[in-house]
Amino acid sequence: LKRFYGAAFKPLLVNFLKEEKLSSEDINELKRILDEKTEENQRKDRL
């Protein structure tokens, strides 16, 4: 994976999401994780 994507995580994730069939449950879990990360970033930005 490093050979194709290097240290960049975003291209790996984008490609995965485009290629994989995700269930509604999978999508909801990904949304939950992204929401948590967004909240973490917002808290850090306030400090």
C-alpha atoms as an extended CHARMM CRD file, in Angstrom:
* protein
*
        47  EXT
         1         1  LEU       CA              0.0000000000        0.0000000000        0.0000000000  PROA      1               0.0000000000
         2         2  LYS       CA              2.8170000000        2.4080000000        0.7580000000  PROA      2               0.0000000000
         3         3  ARG       CA              4.1270000000        1.9510000000       -2.7750000000  PROA      3               0.0000000000
         4         4  PHE       CA              0.8030000000        3.0990000000       -4.2840000000  PROA      4               0.0000000000
         5         5  TYR       CA             -0.3160000000        5.6470000000       -1.7190000000  PROA      5               0.0000000000
         6         6  GLY       CA              2.8000000000        6.6590000000        0.1780000000  PROA      6               0.0000000000
         7         7  ALA       CA              1.9810000000        8.1730000000        3.5240000000  PROA      7               0.0000000000
         8         8  ALA       CA             -1.2130000000        9.7780000000        2.2410000000  PROA      8               0.0000000000
         9         9  PHE       CA             -4.2500000000        8.2150000000        3.8560000000  PROA      9               0.0000000000
        10        10  LYS       CA             -6.9010000000       10.2280000000        2.0170000000  PROA      10              0.0000000000
        11        11  PRO       CA             -6.3190000000        8.7040000000       -1.4610000000  PROA      11              0.0000000000
        12        12  LEU       CA             -6.4370000000        5.2250000000        0.0610000000  PROA      12              0.0000000000
        13        13  LEU       CA             -9.7070000000        5.9300000000        1.8290000000  PROA      13              0.0000000000
        14        14  VAL       CA            -11.2870000000        7.6200000000       -1.1860000000  PROA      14              0.0000000000
        15        15  ASN       CA            -10.3660000000        4.7330000000       -3.4730000000  PROA      15              0.0000000000
        16        16  PHE       CA            -11.6570000000        2.1810000000       -0.9740000000  PROA      16              0.0000000000
        17        17  LEU       CA            -14.9800000000        3.9830000000       -0.6110000000  PROA      17              0.0000000000
        18        18  LYS       CA            -15.4210000000        4.2560000000       -4.3750000000  PROA      18              0.0000000000
        19        19  GLU       CA            -14.6450000000        0.5890000000       -5.0080000000  PROA      19              0.0000000000
        20        20  GLU       CA            -16.3290000000       -1.2010000000       -2.1060000000  PROA      20              0.0000000000
        21        21  LYS       CA            -19.9970000000       -1.9520000000       -1.7050000000  PROA      21              0.0000000000
        22        22  LEU       CA            -20.9380000000       -0.6310000000        1.7120000000  PROA      22              0.0000000000
        23        23  SER       CA            -24.0100000000       -1.5580000000        3.6750000000  PROA      23              0.0000000000
        24        24  SER       CA            -26.1190000000        1.0890000000        5.3810000000  PROA      24              0.0000000000
        25        25  GLU       CA            -24.6410000000       -0.1160000000        8.6500000000  PROA      25              0.0000000000
        26        26  ASP       CA            -21.1000000000        0.3880000000        7.3190000000  PROA      26              0.0000000000
        27        27  ILE       CA            -21.9520000000        3.8780000000        6.0980000000  PROA      27              0.0000000000
        28        28  ASN       CA            -23.5240000000        4.8200000000        9.4200000000  PROA      28              0.0000000000
        29        29  GLU       CA            -20.4450000000        3.6050000000       11.2900000000  PROA      29              0.0000000000
        30        30  LEU       CA            -18.1630000000        5.6440000000        9.0300000000  PROA      30              0.0000000000
        31        31  LYS       CA            -20.3530000000        8.7120000000        9.5720000000  PROA      31              0.0000000000
        32        32  ARG       CA            -20.1890000000        8.2020000000       13.3340000000  PROA      32              0.0000000000
        33        33  ILE       CA            -16.3950000000        7.9820000000       13.2430000000  PROA      33              0.0000000000
        34        34  LEU       CA            -16.1280000000       11.1000000000       11.0860000000  PROA      34              0.0000000000
        35        35  ASP       CA            -18.5030000000       12.9810000000       13.3820000000  PROA      35              0.0000000000
        36        36  GLU       CA            -16.3620000000       12.0420000000       16.3860000000  PROA      36              0.0000000000
        37        37  LYS       CA            -13.2130000000       13.1980000000       14.6120000000  PROA      37              0.0000000000
        38        38  THR       CA            -14.8900000000       16.4580000000       13.6240000000  PROA      38              0.0000000000
        39        39  GLU       CA            -15.8580000000       17.1110000000       17.2410000000  PROA      39              0.0000000000
        40        40  GLU       CA            -12.2990000000       16.3170000000       18.4000000000  PROA      40              0.0000000000
        41        41  ASN       CA            -10.8620000000       18.7540000000       15.8670000000  PROA      41              0.0000000000
        42        42  GLN       CA            -13.3160000000       21.4740000000       16.8550000000  PROA      42              0.0000000000
        43        43  ARG       CA            -12.3860000000       21.0620000000       20.5320000000  PROA      43              0.0000000000
        44        44  LYS       CA             -8.6810000000       21.2720000000       19.6770000000  PROA      44              0.0000000000
        45        45  ASP       CA             -9.2570000000       24.3820000000       17.5570000000  PROA      45              0.0000000000
        46        46  ARG       CA            -10.8980000000       26.1380000000       20.5200000000  PROA      46              0.0000000000
        47        47  LEU       CA             -7.8200000000       25.6630000000       22.7180000000  PROA      47              0.0000000000
